[in-house]
JSON list of C-alpha atoms in Angstrom, two decimals:
[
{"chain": "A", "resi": 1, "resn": "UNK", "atom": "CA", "xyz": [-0.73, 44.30, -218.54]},
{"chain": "A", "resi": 2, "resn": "UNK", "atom": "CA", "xyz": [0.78, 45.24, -215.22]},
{"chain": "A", "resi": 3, "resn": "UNK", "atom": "CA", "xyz": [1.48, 48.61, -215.25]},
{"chain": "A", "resi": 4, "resn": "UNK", "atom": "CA", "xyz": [3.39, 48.39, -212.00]},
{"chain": "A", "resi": 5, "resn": "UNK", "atom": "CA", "xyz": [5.61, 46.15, -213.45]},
{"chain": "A", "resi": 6, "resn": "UNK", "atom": "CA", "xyz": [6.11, 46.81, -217.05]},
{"chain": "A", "resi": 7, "resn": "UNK", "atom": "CA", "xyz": [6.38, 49.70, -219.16]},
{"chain": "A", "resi": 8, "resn": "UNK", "atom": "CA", "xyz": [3.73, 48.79, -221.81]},
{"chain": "A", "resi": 9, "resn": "UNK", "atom": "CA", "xyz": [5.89, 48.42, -225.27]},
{"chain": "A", "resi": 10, "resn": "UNK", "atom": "CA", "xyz": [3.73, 50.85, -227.65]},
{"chain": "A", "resi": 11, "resn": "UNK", "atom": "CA", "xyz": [4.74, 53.98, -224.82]},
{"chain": "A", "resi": 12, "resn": "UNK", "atom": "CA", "xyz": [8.63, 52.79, -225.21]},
{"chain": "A", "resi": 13, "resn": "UNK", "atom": "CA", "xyz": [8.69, 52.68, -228.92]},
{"chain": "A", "resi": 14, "resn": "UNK", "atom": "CA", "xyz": [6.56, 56.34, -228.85]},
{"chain": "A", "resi": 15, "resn": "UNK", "atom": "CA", "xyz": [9.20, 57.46, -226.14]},
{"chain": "A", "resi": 16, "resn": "UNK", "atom": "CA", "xyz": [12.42, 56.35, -228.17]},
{"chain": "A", "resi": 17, "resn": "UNK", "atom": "CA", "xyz": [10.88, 58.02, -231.90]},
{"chain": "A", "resi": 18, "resn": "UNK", "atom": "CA", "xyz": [10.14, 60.86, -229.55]},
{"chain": "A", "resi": 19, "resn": "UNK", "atom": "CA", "xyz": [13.95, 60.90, -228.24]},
{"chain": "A", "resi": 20, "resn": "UNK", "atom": "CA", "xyz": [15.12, 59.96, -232.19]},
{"chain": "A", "resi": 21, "resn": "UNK", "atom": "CA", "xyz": [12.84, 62.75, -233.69]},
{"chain": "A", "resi": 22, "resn": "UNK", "atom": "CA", "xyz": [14.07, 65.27, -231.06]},
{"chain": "A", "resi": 23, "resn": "UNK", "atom": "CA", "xyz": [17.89, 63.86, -231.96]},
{"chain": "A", "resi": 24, "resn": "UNK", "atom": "CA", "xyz": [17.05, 64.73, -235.62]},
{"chain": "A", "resi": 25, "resn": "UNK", "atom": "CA", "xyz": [15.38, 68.39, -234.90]},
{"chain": "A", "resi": 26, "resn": "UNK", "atom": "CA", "xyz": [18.60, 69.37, -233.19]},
{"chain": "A", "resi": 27, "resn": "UNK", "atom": "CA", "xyz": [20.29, 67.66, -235.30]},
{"chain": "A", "resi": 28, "resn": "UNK", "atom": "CA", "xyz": [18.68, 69.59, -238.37]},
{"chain": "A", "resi": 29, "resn": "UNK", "atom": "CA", "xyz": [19.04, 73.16, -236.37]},
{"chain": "A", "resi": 30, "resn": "UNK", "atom": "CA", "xyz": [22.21, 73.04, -236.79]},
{"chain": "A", "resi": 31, "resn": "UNK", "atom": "CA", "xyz": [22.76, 71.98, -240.37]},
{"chain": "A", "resi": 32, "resn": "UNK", "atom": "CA", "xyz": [19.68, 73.63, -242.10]},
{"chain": "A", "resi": 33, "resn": "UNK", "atom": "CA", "xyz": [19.30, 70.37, -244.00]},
{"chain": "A", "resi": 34, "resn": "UNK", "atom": "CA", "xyz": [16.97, 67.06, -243.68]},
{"chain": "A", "resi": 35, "resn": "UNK", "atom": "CA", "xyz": [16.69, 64.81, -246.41]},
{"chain": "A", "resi": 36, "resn": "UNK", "atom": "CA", "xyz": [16.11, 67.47, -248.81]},
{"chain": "A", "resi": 37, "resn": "UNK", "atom": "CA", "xyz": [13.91, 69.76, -246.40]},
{"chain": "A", "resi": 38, "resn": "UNK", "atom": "CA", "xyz": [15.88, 72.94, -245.81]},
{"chain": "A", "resi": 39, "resn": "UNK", "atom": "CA", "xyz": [15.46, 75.55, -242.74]},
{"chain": "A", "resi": 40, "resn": "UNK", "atom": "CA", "xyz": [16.18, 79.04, -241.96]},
{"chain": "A", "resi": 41, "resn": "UNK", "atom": "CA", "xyz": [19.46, 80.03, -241.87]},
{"chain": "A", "resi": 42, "resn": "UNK", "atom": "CA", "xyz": [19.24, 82.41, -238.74]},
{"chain": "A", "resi": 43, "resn": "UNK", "atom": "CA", "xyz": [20.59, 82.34, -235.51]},
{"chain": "A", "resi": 44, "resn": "UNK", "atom": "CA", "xyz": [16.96, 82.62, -234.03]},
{"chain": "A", "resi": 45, "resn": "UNK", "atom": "CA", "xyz": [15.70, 79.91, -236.16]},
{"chain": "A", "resi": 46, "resn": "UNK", "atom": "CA", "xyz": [18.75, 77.79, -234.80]},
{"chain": "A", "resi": 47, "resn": "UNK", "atom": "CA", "xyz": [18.02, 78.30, -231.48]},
{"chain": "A", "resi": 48, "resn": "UNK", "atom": "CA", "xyz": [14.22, 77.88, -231.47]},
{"chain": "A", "resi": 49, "resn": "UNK", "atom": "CA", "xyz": [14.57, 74.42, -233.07]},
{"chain": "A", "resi": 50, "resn": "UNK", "atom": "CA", "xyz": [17.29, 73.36, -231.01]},
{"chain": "A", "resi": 51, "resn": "UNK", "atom": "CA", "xyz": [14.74, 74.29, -228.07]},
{"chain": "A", "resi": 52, "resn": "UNK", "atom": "CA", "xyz": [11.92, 72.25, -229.87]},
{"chain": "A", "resi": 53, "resn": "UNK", "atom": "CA", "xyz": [14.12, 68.86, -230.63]},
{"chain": "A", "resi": 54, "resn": "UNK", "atom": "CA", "xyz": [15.12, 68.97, -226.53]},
{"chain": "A", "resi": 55, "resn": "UNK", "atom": "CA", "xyz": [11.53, 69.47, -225.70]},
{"chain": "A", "resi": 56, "resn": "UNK", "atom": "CA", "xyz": [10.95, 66.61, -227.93]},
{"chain": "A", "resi": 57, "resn": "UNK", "atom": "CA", "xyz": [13.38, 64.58, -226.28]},
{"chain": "A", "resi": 58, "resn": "UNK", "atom": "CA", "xyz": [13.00, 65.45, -222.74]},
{"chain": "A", "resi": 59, "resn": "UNK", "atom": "CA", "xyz": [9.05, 64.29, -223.15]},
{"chain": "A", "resi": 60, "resn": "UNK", "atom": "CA", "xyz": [10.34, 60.98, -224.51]},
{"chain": "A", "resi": 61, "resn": "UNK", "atom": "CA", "xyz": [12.72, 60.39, -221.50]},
{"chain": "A", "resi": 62, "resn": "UNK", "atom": "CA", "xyz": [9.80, 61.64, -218.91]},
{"chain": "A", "resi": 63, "resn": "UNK", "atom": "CA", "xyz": [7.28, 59.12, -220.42]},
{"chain": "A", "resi": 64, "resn": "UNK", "atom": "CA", "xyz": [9.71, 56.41, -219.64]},
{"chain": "A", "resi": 65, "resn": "UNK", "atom": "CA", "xyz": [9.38, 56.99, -216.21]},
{"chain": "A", "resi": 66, "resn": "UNK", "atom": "CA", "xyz": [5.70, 55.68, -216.01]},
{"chain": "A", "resi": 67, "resn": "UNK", "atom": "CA", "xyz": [5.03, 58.50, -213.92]},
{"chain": "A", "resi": 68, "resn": "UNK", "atom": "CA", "xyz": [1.97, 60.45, -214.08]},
{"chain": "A", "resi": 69, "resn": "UNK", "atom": "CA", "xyz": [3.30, 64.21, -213.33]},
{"chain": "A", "resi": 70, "resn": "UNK", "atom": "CA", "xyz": [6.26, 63.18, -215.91]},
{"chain": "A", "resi": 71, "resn": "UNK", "atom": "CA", "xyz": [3.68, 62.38, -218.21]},
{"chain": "A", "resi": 72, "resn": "UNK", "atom": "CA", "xyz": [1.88, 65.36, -217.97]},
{"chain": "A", "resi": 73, "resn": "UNK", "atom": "CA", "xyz": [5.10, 67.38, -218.20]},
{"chain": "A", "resi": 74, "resn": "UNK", "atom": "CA", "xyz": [5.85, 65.57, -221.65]},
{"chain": "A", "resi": 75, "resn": "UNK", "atom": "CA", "xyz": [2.45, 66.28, -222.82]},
{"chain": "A", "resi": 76, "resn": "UNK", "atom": "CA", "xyz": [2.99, 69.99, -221.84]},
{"chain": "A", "resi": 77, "resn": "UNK", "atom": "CA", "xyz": [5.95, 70.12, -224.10]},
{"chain": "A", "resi": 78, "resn": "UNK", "atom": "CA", "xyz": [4.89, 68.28, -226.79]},
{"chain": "A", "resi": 79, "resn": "UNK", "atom": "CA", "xyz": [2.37, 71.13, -227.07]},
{"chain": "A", "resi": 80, "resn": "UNK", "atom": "CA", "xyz": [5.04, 73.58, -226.92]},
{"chain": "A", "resi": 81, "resn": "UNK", "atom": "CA", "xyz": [6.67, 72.03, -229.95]},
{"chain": "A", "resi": 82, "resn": "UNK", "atom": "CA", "xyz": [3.81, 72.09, -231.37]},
{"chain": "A", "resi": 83, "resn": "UNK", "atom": "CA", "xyz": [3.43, 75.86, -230.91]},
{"chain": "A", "resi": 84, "resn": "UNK", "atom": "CA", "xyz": [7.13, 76.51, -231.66]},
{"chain": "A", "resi": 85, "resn": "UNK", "atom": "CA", "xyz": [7.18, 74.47, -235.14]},
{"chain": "A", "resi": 86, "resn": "UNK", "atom": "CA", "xyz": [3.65, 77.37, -235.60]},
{"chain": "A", "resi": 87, "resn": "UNK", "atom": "CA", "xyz": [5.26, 80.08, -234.81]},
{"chain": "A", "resi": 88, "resn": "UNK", "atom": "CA", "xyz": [8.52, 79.25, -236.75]},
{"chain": "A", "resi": 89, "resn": "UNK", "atom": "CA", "xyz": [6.39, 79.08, -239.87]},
{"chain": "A", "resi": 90, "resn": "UNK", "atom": "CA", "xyz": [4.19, 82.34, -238.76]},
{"chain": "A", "resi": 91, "resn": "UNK", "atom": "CA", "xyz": [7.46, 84.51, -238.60]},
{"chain": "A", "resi": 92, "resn": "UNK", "atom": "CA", "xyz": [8.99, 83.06, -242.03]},
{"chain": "A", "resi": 93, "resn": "UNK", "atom": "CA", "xyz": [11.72, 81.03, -240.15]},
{"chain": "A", "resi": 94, "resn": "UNK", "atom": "CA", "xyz": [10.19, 77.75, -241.30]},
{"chain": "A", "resi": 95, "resn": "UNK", "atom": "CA", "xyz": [10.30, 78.10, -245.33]},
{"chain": "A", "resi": 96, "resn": "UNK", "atom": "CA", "xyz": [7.33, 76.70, -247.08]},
{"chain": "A", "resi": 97, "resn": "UNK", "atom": "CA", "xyz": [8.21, 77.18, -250.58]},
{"chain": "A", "resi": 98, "resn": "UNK", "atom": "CA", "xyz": [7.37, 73.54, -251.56]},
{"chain": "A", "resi": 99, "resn": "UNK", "atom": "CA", "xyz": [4.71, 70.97, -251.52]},
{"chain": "A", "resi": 100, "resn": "UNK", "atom": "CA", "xyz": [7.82, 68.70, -249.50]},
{"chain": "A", "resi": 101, "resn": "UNK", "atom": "CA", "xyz": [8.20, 71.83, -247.21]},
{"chain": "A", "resi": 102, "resn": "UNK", "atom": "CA", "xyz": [4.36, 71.83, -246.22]},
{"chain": "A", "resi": 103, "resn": "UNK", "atom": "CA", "xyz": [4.03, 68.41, -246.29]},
{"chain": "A", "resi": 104, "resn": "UNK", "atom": "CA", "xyz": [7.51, 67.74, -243.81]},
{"chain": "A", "resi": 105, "resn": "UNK", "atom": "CA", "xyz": [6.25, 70.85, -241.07]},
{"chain": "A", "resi": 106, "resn": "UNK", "atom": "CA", "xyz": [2.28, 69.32, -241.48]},
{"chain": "A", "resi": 107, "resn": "UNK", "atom": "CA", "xyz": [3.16, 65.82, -241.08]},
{"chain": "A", "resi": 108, "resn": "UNK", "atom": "CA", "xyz": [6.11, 66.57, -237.88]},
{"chain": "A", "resi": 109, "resn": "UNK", "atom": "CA", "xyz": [3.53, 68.88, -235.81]},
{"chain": "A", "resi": 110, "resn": "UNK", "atom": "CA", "xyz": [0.89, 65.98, -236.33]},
{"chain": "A", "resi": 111, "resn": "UNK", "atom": "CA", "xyz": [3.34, 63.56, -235.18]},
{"chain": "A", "resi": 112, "resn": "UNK", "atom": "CA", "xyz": [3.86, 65.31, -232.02]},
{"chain": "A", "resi": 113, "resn": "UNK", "atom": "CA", "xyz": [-0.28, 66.00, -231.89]},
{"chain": "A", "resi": 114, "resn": "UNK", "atom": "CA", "xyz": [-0.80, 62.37, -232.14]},
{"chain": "A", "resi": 115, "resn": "UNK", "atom": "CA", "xyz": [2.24, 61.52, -229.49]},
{"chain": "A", "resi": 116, "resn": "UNK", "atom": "CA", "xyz": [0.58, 64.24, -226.92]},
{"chain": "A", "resi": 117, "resn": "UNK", "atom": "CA", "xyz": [-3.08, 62.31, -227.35]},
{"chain": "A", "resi": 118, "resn": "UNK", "atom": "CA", "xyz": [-1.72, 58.72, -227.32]},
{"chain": "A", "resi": 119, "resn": "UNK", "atom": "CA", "xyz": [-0.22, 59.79, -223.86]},
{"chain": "A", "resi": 120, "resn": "UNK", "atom": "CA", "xyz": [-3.32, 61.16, -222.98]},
{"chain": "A", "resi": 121, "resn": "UNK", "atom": "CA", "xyz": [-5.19, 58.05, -223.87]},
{"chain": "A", "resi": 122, "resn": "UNK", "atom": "CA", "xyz": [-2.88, 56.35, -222.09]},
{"chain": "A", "resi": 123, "resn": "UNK", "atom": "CA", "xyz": [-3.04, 57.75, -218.90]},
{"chain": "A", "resi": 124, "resn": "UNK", "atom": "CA", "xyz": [-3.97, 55.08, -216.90]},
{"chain": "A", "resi": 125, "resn": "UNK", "atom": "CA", "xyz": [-0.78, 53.55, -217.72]},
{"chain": "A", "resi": 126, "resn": "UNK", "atom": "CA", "xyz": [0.86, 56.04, -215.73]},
{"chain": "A", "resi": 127, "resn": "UNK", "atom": "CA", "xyz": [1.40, 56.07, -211.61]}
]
């Protein structure tokens, strides 16, 4: 595929579940609720996930560009969702009182690991 030309469709469908997922983590700051999974209560826990779903989506509108430094930014915050959604669950924001707790923050920060290497791998893609 052209790269110059076309955005190649796998990094448009990873940029729009990036944008939807970030949409749901603010989403979710604000009503401690998601399908079951509940969060923190407090104001810091609020903010810090609000701050993680707009990283998320942010990185899915820069890899839309095709460009390589917007790219690189995305990746850079995909890793600092990846941190946050840690450090939420280091400082007790982030219950994990259930198996559907665990499983729900394991399987999101993966999510956003596997995003972050799939743009890697798919640098070349990138101007």
């Amino acid at each position: 595929m052209n790269t110059a030309n076309k955005h190649p469709l796998t990094i448009i469908i990873i940029a729009f579940l990036m944008i939807l997922f970030g949409i749901i983590e603010v989403i979710t700051a604000f009503t401690h609720n998601f399908l079951g999974i509940t969060t923190s209560q407090a104001a810091l826990f609020t903010y810090s996930s609000v701050a993680i779903g707009t990283f998320y989506i942010i990185a899915g509108l820069l890899i839309l560009t095709m460009k390589k430094w917007a790219a690189a930014l995305a990746i850079i915050l995909l890793g600092a969702d990846v941190i946050g959604r840690i450090t939420l669950v280091g400082i007790g924001l982030y219950p994990i009182n259930s198996n559907e707790q665990v499983f729900s923050i394991i399987a999101g920060t993966a999510i956003a690991i596997i995003f972050a290497i799939y743009i890697g791998w798919k640098w070349d893609s990138f101007k």
